[in-house]
Amino acid sequence: MNTQRFSVSGMSCAACSARVEKAVGALQGVARVQVNLLTRSMQVEFDETRLDESGIIAAVEHAGYGASVGESTQPQDSGTRKRLLYSLLCLIPLMVLHHVWHSEVSSCLQFVLLIPIVVLNRKFFISGTQAVLNRSPNMDTLISLGAATGIIYSLLDLLVLHHGVAYVESAGMILTFITLGKWLESRATGHTGDALSKLKALLPQQASVLRDGQTVQIHAEEVEAGDLLLIAPGEKVPVDATVTEGCSAIDDSSLTGESIPVPKQPGARIYAGTINGHGALRATALGTRAESALNQVIHLVGEAAASKAPIARLADRIASIFVPIVVGLAALTLLIWLLCGATLPFALGCAIAVLVISCPCALGLATPVAIMVGAGKGAENGILFRDGSTMENTSRIDTVILDKTGTITTGQPVVIQALPAEGVSLSSLLQLAATLEQNNSHPLARCIQQHTAAYTPQPVEQLQYVPGRGVCAQLHGSPAQAGNAELMHEHGIEFPAPQKEGSTPIYFAHAGKYLGMLRMADTIKPGNAEAVQHLKQQGLRVLMMSGDNAATVRSIATQAGIDEYYAGVTPQDKEQMVRRLQAEGCRVAMVGDGINDAPALMRADTGIAIGAGADVARESAGIILVRSELMDAVAALKLGHAVIRIIRQNLFWALIYNMLAIPLAAGLLYPAAGLLLTPGIAAAAMSLSSLCVVGNALRLRKLTLPHPTPIRMNTTTISVEGMMCPHCERHVTQALSALPGITEVKADHKTNSVTITSEGAPDEALLATTIKQAGYEYKGVC
């Protein structure tokens, strides 16, 4: 199966899009077709062995419209503004003559002024006639029929009947006001794609490439995999690449939403559209611009914006039969008024008003404008919806399943506590840990290496890695061990049992003596407990599932505030849990990392992939959270609810509007209340209905989405004596940076001061102990 996007021209209302969809959907080999009136686009999924693009284009053309592969670059309001301006210049004097000078000469002058209006807006007549010939009457059919009826009757009155009642002014108002409505509509709908336009603008147009030893400026789309890129300070990265030379900090906010620049060194990956900081970089392109992560984000947002929600089927069904019904109602209105004794001009005016006011423009815009604005709003906040169907499913969710590792927790273990044995100093324990875990690539060992970075590893002999248990070595001629309880038992080392569940203890021993332990744990991400509370406040049932052991899962669930949790589950178990909940009648959202959770993500009513990073096109999820924040899942659910609520409001308005407007235009209230709509006013009212629908959808741009409460950062300056040189500064910085909660350390040996940035106020006793263990003297807070 192949999925292809087409640009469709000639569509003016929901009846048109329904006609095109029906024509293409009837082709052999077409599995799915979606036509979007707002973007003038069509997406077709078809069997390439049975059908090709030319066959699809031919079907569209046979239906009376135009089609081409790809997206249209022509603005929707092309030429509309100029037509409107010239039409108004003719309409104003025409209306003055109609209301001020009543004579045959005045009628002749009005016809002279009407001719330019008709010529300028001839597209309504051409499109309307072609639609009738293709048996697919549309909005233009109603407009042209209403205007033509008024013009023909006015000519008959002027030349034959001489009743003195003409609809020249009404015909001019109909054409001009419809053009005005189309121009205002195109201006309003243009704002719905602002987010997509901003995303496209992030991709640079030029790239500096090193070829044959020379720096060459080429278009970014010409960059190929393997090209050596030169990225100057302040420039945008043209394609996804790997740094090969230089150090800098990259502003990744366009892709991840993180405002703090990320340090990049050789071997680090950088992404298209991100901004280089202070340092010049050389990088090897990983692919073309079309294959970049940001371009995939743009593609996903565009696909979602052009899709339909299942709720739109109601509007499609109505639109497909709407125009013939309106023509029938107009004819019935004319007949009934004539039978009731009304004059022909009066009955004809009511019939024309019914034709004009009933155009199904608002019905066709009700769904696509809301989905486009919603998709753009999500993209601005790092939330990517795959399509409109996902938005509708999201609005019905009542149960949320959360994966643990990488979703609720960071996915990276850290040292949360160092517990030396009685009579052993903390520095001795950490020195031993740094020595035994040197050059070990195990994830827990790397975590210990980071925590003990301030300590210089000592030389060891006979270093041996014991898979699944730990490390053994000879240190100063005596055996030393670092590992789990099994390794300690194997060497006859006595040690205390860990006092707290939910963590992994690493024990250390030397010369047959237990020296202490480091407790390791995968910690909960900041803000995730708050996100769980938001989900509960929305009345959602929240579960957590993990393949980890029961003690660890219980500990994380308690920290996150989750009451229902399951441990030791496999990916298949998660998928079966989703099935079971759905069988109970639940609407399930699965939030996971999109890899081992793929079966559950696919099975869930809404799959939400968190931690997507560059892999934004993951097929297992309906929603992708680029920023890896669980709070964004809360925001996605809220946004889905808001989009569907707006769609329902729009459909209600479009349908109710026509139900109320048609009887009013037909003169139903004229006998009792004297209320009657002229054809010109009916044209203005029809345009107003479309603007109301678009304006209602644009309210989504101001929707406030939940964000994690920012962590309060604290800055503390302490006095430290004993620092003599930059080497001492580095030593103190390394020692303090390993402490939990500390994000930045700046030491100055000239002033004997150290400035610490931390999450909340740091533990002063812990600071003093750490500085003393590093070989310096703590003097207190400045």
JSON list of N, CA and C in Angstrom, two decimals, residues 585-640:
[
{"chain": "A", "resi": 585, "resn": "GLY", "atom": "N", "xyz": [-14.81, -2.38, 29.17]},
{"chain": "A", "resi": 585, "resn": "GLY", "atom": "CA", "xyz": [-15.48, -1.16, 28.75]},
{"chain": "A", "resi": 585, "resn": "GLY", "atom": "C", "xyz": [-14.66, 0.10, 28.95]},
{"chain": "A", "resi": 586, "resn": "CYS", "atom": "N", "xyz": [-13.39, -0.05, 29.31]},
{"chain": "A", "resi": 586, "resn": "CYS", "atom": "CA", "xyz": [-12.55, 1.12, 29.53]},
{"chain": "A", "resi": 586, "resn": "CYS", "atom": "C", "xyz": [-11.97, 1.64, 28.21]},
{"chain": "A", "resi": 587, "resn": "ARG", "atom": "N", "xyz": [-11.77, 2.95, 28.14]},
{"chain": "A", "resi": 587, "resn": "ARG", "atom": "CA", "xyz": [-11.07, 3.58, 27.02]},
{"chain": "A", "resi": 587, "resn": "ARG", "atom": "C", "xyz": [-9.65, 3.86, 27.52]},
{"chain": "A", "resi": 588, "resn": "VAL", "atom": "N", "xyz": [-8.66, 3.17, 26.94]},
{"chain": "A", "resi": 588, "resn": "VAL", "atom": "CA", "xyz": [-7.33, 3.11, 27.54]},
{"chain": "A", "resi": 588, "resn": "VAL", "atom": "C", "xyz": [-6.31, 3.93, 26.75]},
{"chain": "A", "resi": 589, "resn": "ALA", "atom": "N", "xyz": [-5.53, 4.72, 27.48]},
{"chain": "A", "resi": 589, "resn": "ALA", "atom": "CA", "xyz": [-4.34, 5.37, 26.92]},
{"chain": "A", "resi": 589, "resn": "ALA", "atom": "C", "xyz": [-3.12, 4.71, 27.54]},
{"chain": "A", "resi": 590, "resn": "MET", "atom": "N", "xyz": [-2.17, 4.32, 26.71]},
{"chain": "A", "resi": 590, "resn": "MET", "atom": "CA", "xyz": [-0.93, 3.72, 27.18]},
{"chain": "A", "resi": 590, "resn": "MET", "atom": "C", "xyz": [0.21, 4.72, 26.97]},
{"chain": "A", "resi": 591, "resn": "VAL", "atom": "N", "xyz": [0.94, 5.02, 28.05]},
{"chain": "A", "resi": 591, "resn": "VAL", "atom": "CA", "xyz": [2.07, 5.94, 27.96]},
{"chain": "A", "resi": 591, "resn": "VAL", "atom": "C", "xyz": [3.35, 5.15, 28.19]},
{"chain": "A", "resi": 592, "resn": "GLY", "atom": "N", "xyz": [4.21, 5.09, 27.18]},
{"chain": "A", "resi": 592, "resn": "GLY", "atom": "CA", "xyz": [5.44, 4.32, 27.29]},
{"chain": "A", "resi": 592, "resn": "GLY", "atom": "C", "xyz": [6.52, 4.90, 26.41]},
{"chain": "A", "resi": 593, "resn": "ASP", "atom": "N", "xyz": [7.67, 4.19, 26.35]},
{"chain": "A", "resi": 593, "resn": "ASP", "atom": "CA", "xyz": [8.80, 4.71, 25.59]},
{"chain": "A", "resi": 593, "resn": "ASP", "atom": "C", "xyz": [8.77, 4.28, 24.13]},
{"chain": "A", "resi": 594, "resn": "GLY", "atom": "N", "xyz": [7.77, 3.52, 23.73]},
{"chain": "A", "resi": 594, "resn": "GLY", "atom": "CA", "xyz": [7.60, 3.19, 22.33]},
{"chain": "A", "resi": 594, "resn": "GLY", "atom": "C", "xyz": [8.46, 2.07, 21.80]},
{"chain": "A", "resi": 595, "resn": "ILE", "atom": "N", "xyz": [9.25, 1.40, 22.67]},
{"chain": "A", "resi": 595, "resn": "ILE", "atom": "CA", "xyz": [10.10, 0.30, 22.20]},
{"chain": "A", "resi": 595, "resn": "ILE", "atom": "C", "xyz": [9.58, -1.01, 22.79]},
{"chain": "A", "resi": 596, "resn": "ASN", "atom": "N", "xyz": [9.87, -1.27, 24.07]},
{"chain": "A", "resi": 596, "resn": "ASN", "atom": "CA", "xyz": [9.34, -2.49, 24.67]},
{"chain": "A", "resi": 596, "resn": "ASN", "atom": "C", "xyz": [7.85, -2.38, 24.97]},
{"chain": "A", "resi": 597, "resn": "ASP", "atom": "N", "xyz": [7.32, -1.15, 24.88]},
{"chain": "A", "resi": 597, "resn": "ASP", "atom": "CA", "xyz": [5.89, -0.96, 25.12]},
{"chain": "A", "resi": 597, "resn": "ASP", "atom": "C", "xyz": [5.08, -0.94, 23.82]},
{"chain": "A", "resi": 598, "resn": "ALA", "atom": "N", "xyz": [5.74, -1.23, 22.69]},
{"chain": "A", "resi": 598, "resn": "ALA", "atom": "CA", "xyz": [5.07, -1.12, 21.39]},
{"chain": "A", "resi": 598, "resn": "ALA", "atom": "C", "xyz": [3.78, -1.93, 21.29]},
{"chain": "A", "resi": 599, "resn": "PRO", "atom": "N", "xyz": [3.74, -3.20, 21.75]},
{"chain": "A", "resi": 599, "resn": "PRO", "atom": "CA", "xyz": [2.47, -3.94, 21.64]},
{"chain": "A", "resi": 599, "resn": "PRO", "atom": "C", "xyz": [1.32, -3.26, 22.38]},
{"chain": "A", "resi": 600, "resn": "ALA", "atom": "N", "xyz": [1.59, -2.76, 23.58]},
{"chain": "A", "resi": 600, "resn": "ALA", "atom": "CA", "xyz": [0.55, -2.09, 24.35]},
{"chain": "A", "resi": 600, "resn": "ALA", "atom": "C", "xyz": [0.17, -0.77, 23.72]},
{"chain": "A", "resi": 601, "resn": "LEU", "atom": "N", "xyz": [1.15, -0.04, 23.19]},
{"chain": "A", "resi": 601, "resn": "LEU", "atom": "CA", "xyz": [0.86, 1.24, 22.52]},
{"chain": "A", "resi": 601, "resn": "LEU", "atom": "C", "xyz": [-0.04, 1.04, 21.31]},
{"chain": "A", "resi": 602, "resn": "MET", "atom": "N", "xyz": [0.21, -0.04, 20.57]},
{"chain": "A", "resi": 602, "resn": "MET", "atom": "CA", "xyz": [-0.60, -0.31, 19.39]},
{"chain": "A", "resi": 602, "resn": "MET", "atom": "C", "xyz": [-2.00, -0.75, 19.78]},
{"chain": "A", "resi": 603, "resn": "ARG", "atom": "N", "xyz": [-2.13, -1.52, 20.85]},
{"chain": "A", "resi": 603, "resn": "ARG", "atom": "CA", "xyz": [-3.42, -2.06, 21.26]},
{"chain": "A", "resi": 603, "resn": "ARG", "atom": "C", "xyz": [-4.30, -1.00, 21.92]},
{"chain": "A", "resi": 604, "resn": "ALA", "atom": "N", "xyz": [-3.71, -0.04, 22.59]},
{"chain": "A", "resi": 604, "resn": "ALA", "atom": "CA", "xyz": [-4.47, 0.96, 23.34]},
{"chain": "A", "resi": 604, "resn": "ALA", "atom": "C", "xyz": [-5.32, 1.82, 22.41]},
{"chain": "A", "resi": 605, "resn": "ASP", "atom": "N", "xyz": [-6.39, 2.40, 22.96]},
{"chain": "A", "resi": 605, "resn": "ASP", "atom": "CA", "xyz": [-7.20, 3.33, 22.19]},
{"chain": "A", "resi": 605, "resn": "ASP", "atom": "C", "xyz": [-6.37, 4.54, 21.76]},
{"chain": "A", "resi": 606, "resn": "THR", "atom": "N", "xyz": [-5.48, 4.97, 22.64]},
{"chain": "A", "resi": 606, "resn": "THR", "atom": "CA", "xyz": [-4.52, 6.03, 22.31]},
{"chain": "A", "resi": 606, "resn": "THR", "atom": "C", "xyz": [-3.16, 5.64, 22.87]},
{"chain": "A", "resi": 607, "resn": "GLY", "atom": "N", "xyz": [-2.18, 5.49, 21.98]},
{"chain": "A", "resi": 607, "resn": "GLY", "atom": "CA", "xyz": [-0.81, 5.21, 22.41]},
{"chain": "A", "resi": 607, "resn": "GLY", "atom": "C", "xyz": [-0.04, 6.51, 22.47]},
{"chain": "A", "resi": 608, "resn": "ILE", "atom": "N", "xyz": [0.63, 6.75, 23.60]},
{"chain": "A", "resi": 608, "resn": "ILE", "atom": "CA", "xyz": [1.39, 7.99, 23.79]},
{"chain": "A", "resi": 608, "resn": "ILE", "atom": "C", "xyz": [2.85, 7.62, 24.01]},
{"chain": "A", "resi": 609, "resn": "ALA", "atom": "N", "xyz": [3.71, 7.96, 23.04]},
{"chain": "A", "resi": 609, "resn": "ALA", "atom": "CA", "xyz": [5.14, 7.64, 23.15]},
{"chain": "A", "resi": 609, "resn": "ALA", "atom": "C", "xyz": [5.86, 8.81, 23.80]},
{"chain": "A", "resi": 610, "resn": "ILE", "atom": "N", "xyz": [6.49, 8.54, 24.92]},
{"chain": "A", "resi": 610, "resn": "ILE", "atom": "CA", "xyz": [7.22, 9.57, 25.65]},
{"chain": "A", "resi": 610, "resn": "ILE", "atom": "C", "xyz": [8.71, 9.30, 25.48]},
{"chain": "A", "resi": 611, "resn": "GLY", "atom": "N", "xyz": [9.49, 10.37, 25.40]},
{"chain": "A", "resi": 611, "resn": "GLY", "atom": "CA", "xyz": [10.92, 10.18, 25.19]},
{"chain": "A", "resi": 611, "resn": "GLY", "atom": "C", "xyz": [11.23, 9.83, 23.76]},
{"chain": "A", "resi": 612, "resn": "ALA", "atom": "N", "xyz": [10.50, 10.45, 22.81]},
{"chain": "A", "resi": 612, "resn": "ALA", "atom": "CA", "xyz": [10.66, 10.09, 21.41]},
{"chain": "A", "resi": 612, "resn": "ALA", "atom": "C", "xyz": [12.00, 10.55, 20.86]},
{"chain": "A", "resi": 613, "resn": "GLY", "atom": "N", "xyz": [12.53, 11.69, 21.34]},
{"chain": "A", "resi": 613, "resn": "GLY", "atom": "CA", "xyz": [13.80, 12.19, 20.82]},
{"chain": "A", "resi": 613, "resn": "GLY", "atom": "C", "xyz": [13.73, 12.38, 19.32]},
{"chain": "A", "resi": 614, "resn": "ALA", "atom": "N", "xyz": [14.68, 11.79, 18.61]},
{"chain": "A", "resi": 614, "resn": "ALA", "atom": "CA", "xyz": [14.73, 11.96, 17.16]},
{"chain": "A", "resi": 614, "resn": "ALA", "atom": "C", "xyz": [13.78, 11.02, 16.45]},
{"chain": "A", "resi": 615, "resn": "ASP", "atom": "N", "xyz": [13.35, 9.95, 17.10]},
{"chain": "A", "resi": 615, "resn": "ASP", "atom": "CA", "xyz": [12.51, 8.95, 16.44]},
{"chain": "A", "resi": 615, "resn": "ASP", "atom": "C", "xyz": [11.05, 9.38, 16.49]},
{"chain": "A", "resi": 616, "resn": "VAL", "atom": "N", "xyz": [10.74, 10.50, 15.84]},
{"chain": "A", "resi": 616, "resn": "VAL", "atom": "CA", "xyz": [9.41, 11.08, 15.94]},
{"chain": "A", "resi": 616, "resn": "VAL", "atom": "C", "xyz": [8.40, 10.36, 15.08]},
{"chain": "A", "resi": 617, "resn": "ALA", "atom": "N", "xyz": [8.82, 9.51, 14.18]},
{"chain": "A", "resi": 617, "resn": "ALA", "atom": "CA", "xyz": [7.88, 8.84, 13.28]},
{"chain": "A", "resi": 617, "resn": "ALA", "atom": "C", "xyz": [7.50, 7.45, 13.77]},
{"chain": "A", "resi": 618, "resn": "ARG", "atom": "N", "xyz": [7.63, 7.21, 15.07]},
{"chain": "A", "resi": 618, "resn": "ARG", "atom": "CA", "xyz": [7.35, 5.89, 15.61]},
{"chain": "A", "resi": 618, "resn": "ARG", "atom": "C", "xyz": [5.90, 5.50, 15.33]},
{"chain": "A", "resi": 619, "resn": "GLU", "atom": "N", "xyz": [5.73, 4.35, 14.66]},
{"chain": "A", "resi": 619, "resn": "GLU", "atom": "CA", "xyz": [4.41, 3.98, 14.18]},
{"chain": "A", "resi": 619, "resn": "GLU", "atom": "C", "xyz": [3.51, 3.40, 15.26]},
{"chain": "A", "resi": 620, "resn": "SER", "atom": "N", "xyz": [4.06, 3.05, 16.42]},
{"chain": "A", "resi": 620, "resn": "SER", "atom": "CA", "xyz": [3.26, 2.39, 17.44]},
{"chain": "A", "resi": 620, "resn": "SER", "atom": "C", "xyz": [2.40, 3.35, 18.24]},
{"chain": "A", "resi": 621, "resn": "ALA", "atom": "N", "xyz": [2.64, 4.64, 18.13]},
{"chain": "A", "resi": 621, "resn": "ALA", "atom": "CA", "xyz": [1.93, 5.61, 18.98]},
{"chain": "A", "resi": 621, "resn": "ALA", "atom": "C", "xyz": [1.11, 6.58, 18.14]},
{"chain": "A", "resi": 622, "resn": "GLY", "atom": "N", "xyz": [-0.03, 6.99, 18.70]},
{"chain": "A", "resi": 622, "resn": "GLY", "atom": "CA", "xyz": [-0.86, 7.99, 18.05]},
{"chain": "A", "resi": 622, "resn": "GLY", "atom": "C", "xyz": [-0.44, 9.39, 18.45]},
{"chain": "A", "resi": 623, "resn": "ILE", "atom": "N", "xyz": [0.21, 9.51, 19.63]},
{"chain": "A", "resi": 623, "resn": "ILE", "atom": "CA", "xyz": [0.69, 10.80, 20.11]},
{"chain": "A", "resi": 623, "resn": "ILE", "atom": "C", "xyz": [2.16, 10.64, 20.49]},
{"chain": "A", "resi": 624, "resn": "ILE", "atom": "N", "xyz": [2.98, 11.60, 20.09]},
{"chain": "A", "resi": 624, "resn": "ILE", "atom": "CA", "xyz": [4.40, 11.56, 20.42]},
{"chain": "A", "resi": 624, "resn": "ILE", "atom": "C", "xyz": [4.73, 12.80, 21.23]},
{"chain": "A", "resi": 625, "resn": "LEU", "atom": "N", "xyz": [5.37, 12.60, 22.38]},
{"chain": "A", "resi": 625, "resn": "LEU", "atom": "CA", "xyz": [5.77, 13.70, 23.26]},
{"chain": "A", "resi": 625, "resn": "LEU", "atom": "C", "xyz": [7.26, 13.94, 23.07]},
{"chain": "A", "resi": 626, "resn": "VAL", "atom": "N", "xyz": [7.59, 14.98, 22.34]},
{"chain": "A", "resi": 626, "resn": "VAL", "atom": "CA", "xyz": [8.99, 15.24, 21.98]},
{"chain": "A", "resi": 626, "resn": "VAL", "atom": "C", "xyz": [9.83, 15.55, 23.21]},
{"chain": "A", "resi": 627, "resn": "ARG", "atom": "N", "xyz": [9.23, 16.24, 24.21]},
{"chain": "A", "resi": 627, "resn": "ARG", "atom": "CA", "xyz": [10.04, 16.73, 25.34]},
{"chain": "A", "resi": 627, "resn": "ARG", "atom": "C", "xyz": [10.20, 15.71, 26.46]},
{"chain": "A", "resi": 628, "resn": "SER", "atom": "N", "xyz": [9.64, 14.52, 26.31]},
{"chain": "A", "resi": 628, "resn": "SER", "atom": "CA", "xyz": [9.81, 13.46, 27.32]},
{"chain": "A", "resi": 628, "resn": "SER", "atom": "C", "xyz": [9.27, 13.85, 28.69]},
{"chain": "A", "resi": 629, "resn": "GLU", "atom": "N", "xyz": [8.25, 14.69, 28.72]},
{"chain": "A", "resi": 629, "resn": "GLU", "atom": "CA", "xyz": [7.64, 15.12, 29.98]},
{"chain": "A", "resi": 629, "resn": "GLU", "atom": "C", "xyz": [6.28, 14.44, 30.13]},
{"chain": "A", "resi": 630, "resn": "LEU", "atom": "N", "xyz": [6.07, 13.78, 31.28]},
{"chain": "A", "resi": 630, "resn": "LEU", "atom": "CA", "xyz": [4.78, 13.15, 31.53]},
{"chain": "A", "resi": 630, "resn": "LEU", "atom": "C", "xyz": [3.66, 14.19, 31.59]},
{"chain": "A", "resi": 631, "resn": "MET", "atom": "N", "xyz": [3.99, 15.40, 32.04]},
{"chain": "A", "resi": 631, "resn": "MET", "atom": "CA", "xyz": [2.98, 16.46, 32.09]},
{"chain": "A", "resi": 631, "resn": "MET", "atom": "C", "xyz": [2.45, 16.77, 30.69]},
{"chain": "A", "resi": 632, "resn": "ASP", "atom": "N", "xyz": [3.26, 16.52, 29.66]},
{"chain": "A", "resi": 632, "resn": "ASP", "atom": "CA", "xyz": [2.79, 16.74, 28.30]},
{"chain": "A", "resi": 632, "resn": "ASP", "atom": "C", "xyz": [1.71, 15.73, 27.91]},
{"chain": "A", "resi": 633, "resn": "ALA", "atom": "N", "xyz": [1.73, 14.55, 28.54]},
{"chain": "A", "resi": 633, "resn": "ALA", "atom": "CA", "xyz": [0.65, 13.59, 28.32]},
{"chain": "A", "resi": 633, "resn": "ALA", "atom": "C", "xyz": [-0.66, 14.13, 28.87]},
{"chain": "A", "resi": 634, "resn": "VAL", "atom": "N", "xyz": [-0.57, 14.80, 30.03]},
{"chain": "A", "resi": 634, "resn": "VAL", "atom": "CA", "xyz": [-1.75, 15.45, 30.61]},
{"chain": "A", "resi": 634, "resn": "VAL", "atom": "C", "xyz": [-2.25, 16.54, 29.67]},
{"chain": "A", "resi": 635, "resn": "ALA", "atom": "N", "xyz": [-1.30, 17.32, 29.13]},
{"chain": "A", "resi": 635, "resn": "ALA", "atom": "CA", "xyz": [-1.66, 18.39, 28.20]},
{"chain": "A", "resi": 635, "resn": "ALA", "atom": "C", "xyz": [-2.28, 17.83, 26.93]},
{"chain": "A", "resi": 636, "resn": "ALA", "atom": "N", "xyz": [-1.76, 16.68, 26.43]},
{"chain": "A", "resi": 636, "resn": "ALA", "atom": "CA", "xyz": [-2.30, 16.07, 25.22]},
{"chain": "A", "resi": 636, "resn": "ALA", "atom": "C", "xyz": [-3.76, 15.64, 25.42]},
{"chain": "A", "resi": 637, "resn": "LEU", "atom": "N", "xyz": [-4.05, 15.07, 26.57]},
{"chain": "A", "resi": 637, "resn": "LEU", "atom": "CA", "xyz": [-5.43, 14.66, 26.86]},
{"chain": "A", "resi": 637, "resn": "LEU", "atom": "C", "xyz": [-6.35, 15.88, 26.92]},
{"chain": "A", "resi": 638, "resn": "LYS", "atom": "N", "xyz": [-5.87, 16.95, 27.55]},
{"chain": "A", "resi": 638, "resn": "LYS", "atom": "CA", "xyz": [-6.67, 18.17, 27.64]},
{"chain": "A", "resi": 638, "resn": "LYS", "atom": "C", "xyz": [-6.90, 18.78, 26.26]},
{"chain": "A", "resi": 639, "resn": "LEU", "atom": "N", "xyz": [-5.86, 18.79, 25.44]},
{"chain": "A", "resi": 639, "resn": "LEU", "atom": "CA", "xyz": [-5.97, 19.36, 24.10]},
{"chain": "A", "resi": 639, "resn": "LEU", "atom": "C", "xyz": [-6.92, 18.53, 23.24]},
{"chain": "A", "resi": 640, "resn": "GLY", "atom": "N", "xyz": [-6.84, 17.20, 23.35]},
{"chain": "A", "resi": 640, "resn": "GLY", "atom": "CA", "xyz": [-7.76, 16.35, 22.59]},
{"chain": "A", "resi": 640, "resn": "GLY", "atom": "C", "xyz": [-9.20, 16.63, 22.95]}
]
